[in-house]
CSV table of C-alpha atoms in Angstrom, one decimal:
chain,number,residue,atom,x,y,z
A,845,MET,CA,0.0,0.0,0.0
A,846,MET,CA,2.8,2.5,0.9
A,847,ARG,CA,4.6,1.6,-2.3
A,848,ARG,CA,1.5,2.4,-4.3
A,849,ILE,CA,1.1,5.8,-2.5
A,850,GLY,CA,4.7,6.7,-3.3
A,851,THR,CA,4.2,5.8,-6.9
A,852,VAL,CA,1.1,7.9,-7.2
A,853,ALA,CA,2.8,10.8,-5.4
A,854,ARG,CA,5.7,10.7,-7.8
A,855,ALA,CA,3.3,10.6,-10.8
A,856,ILE,CA,1.4,13.6,-9.5
A,857,ALA,CA,4.7,15.5,-8.9
A,858,ALA,CA,5.9,14.7,-12.4
A,859,TYR,CA,2.5,16.0,-13.8
A,860,ILE,CA,2.8,19.2,-11.9
A,861,ARG,CA,6.4,19.7,-13.1
A,862,ASP,CA,5.2,19.2,-16.7
A,863,VAL,CA,2.3,21.7,-16.3
A,864,MET,CA,4.6,24.3,-14.7
A,865,GLY,CA,7.2,23.9,-17.4
A,866,ASP,CA,10.0,22.6,-15.1
A,867,ASN,CA,11.0,20.0,-17.7
A,868,ASP,CA,11.1,22.3,-20.7
A,869,TYR,CA,14.8,22.8,-20.8
A,870,GLN,CA,15.4,19.0,-20.5
A,871,ARG,CA,13.0,18.5,-23.4
A,872,TYR,CA,14.8,21.2,-25.4
A,873,VAL,CA,18.2,19.5,-24.9
A,874,ALA,CA,16.8,16.1,-25.9
A,875,LEU,CA,15.3,17.5,-29.0
A,876,ARG,CA,18.4,19.4,-30.0
A,877,ARG,CA,20.6,16.3,-29.5
A,878,ARG,CA,18.2,14.2,-31.6
A,879,THR,CA,17.7,16.7,-34.4
A,880,HIS,CA,21.0,18.7,-34.4
A,881,PRO,CA,23.7,16.5,-33.0
A,882,GLY,CA,27.0,18.1,-32.5
A,883,GLU,CA,25.6,21.7,-32.8
A,884,PRO,CA,25.9,24.1,-29.9
A,885,MET,CA,22.8,24.6,-27.7
A,886,MET,CA,21.8,27.3,-25.3
A,887,THR,CA,22.7,27.0,-21.6
A,888,GLU,CA,19.7,26.6,-19.3
A,889,ARG,CA,20.0,30.3,-18.3
A,890,GLU,CA,20.0,31.4,-22.0
A,891,TYR,CA,17.0,29.1,-22.7
A,892,TRP,CA,14.9,30.6,-19.9
A,893,ARG,CA,15.9,34.2,-20.8
A,894,VAL,CA,14.9,33.7,-24.4
A,895,ARG,CA,11.7,31.9,-23.4
A,896,HIS,CA,10.5,34.6,-21.0
A,897,ASP,CA,11.7,37.6,-23.0
A,898,ALA,CA,9.9,36.5,-26.2
A,899,PRO,CA,6.6,38.3,-26.8
A,900,PRO,CA,3.6,36.0,-26.1
A,901,THR,CA,2.7,35.7,-29.8
A,902,ALA,CA,6.2,34.3,-30.5
A,903,ARG,CA,5.6,31.3,-28.3
A,904,CYS,CA,3.5,28.3,-29.2
A,905,CYS,CA,1.7,28.1,-25.9
């Protein structure tokens, strides 16, 4: 029973991180590695700066 509660709690925490955008940089890195291997990518700081400085119409969501 306790193992099941832990599993559910981790799933809920992962969902909340996804909704809040906490995993966005990790997804960006994974995508860049898959689609543009060997090319430079933004640091996490640069990624968040670009994401938050962009006008709302420039973002997909």
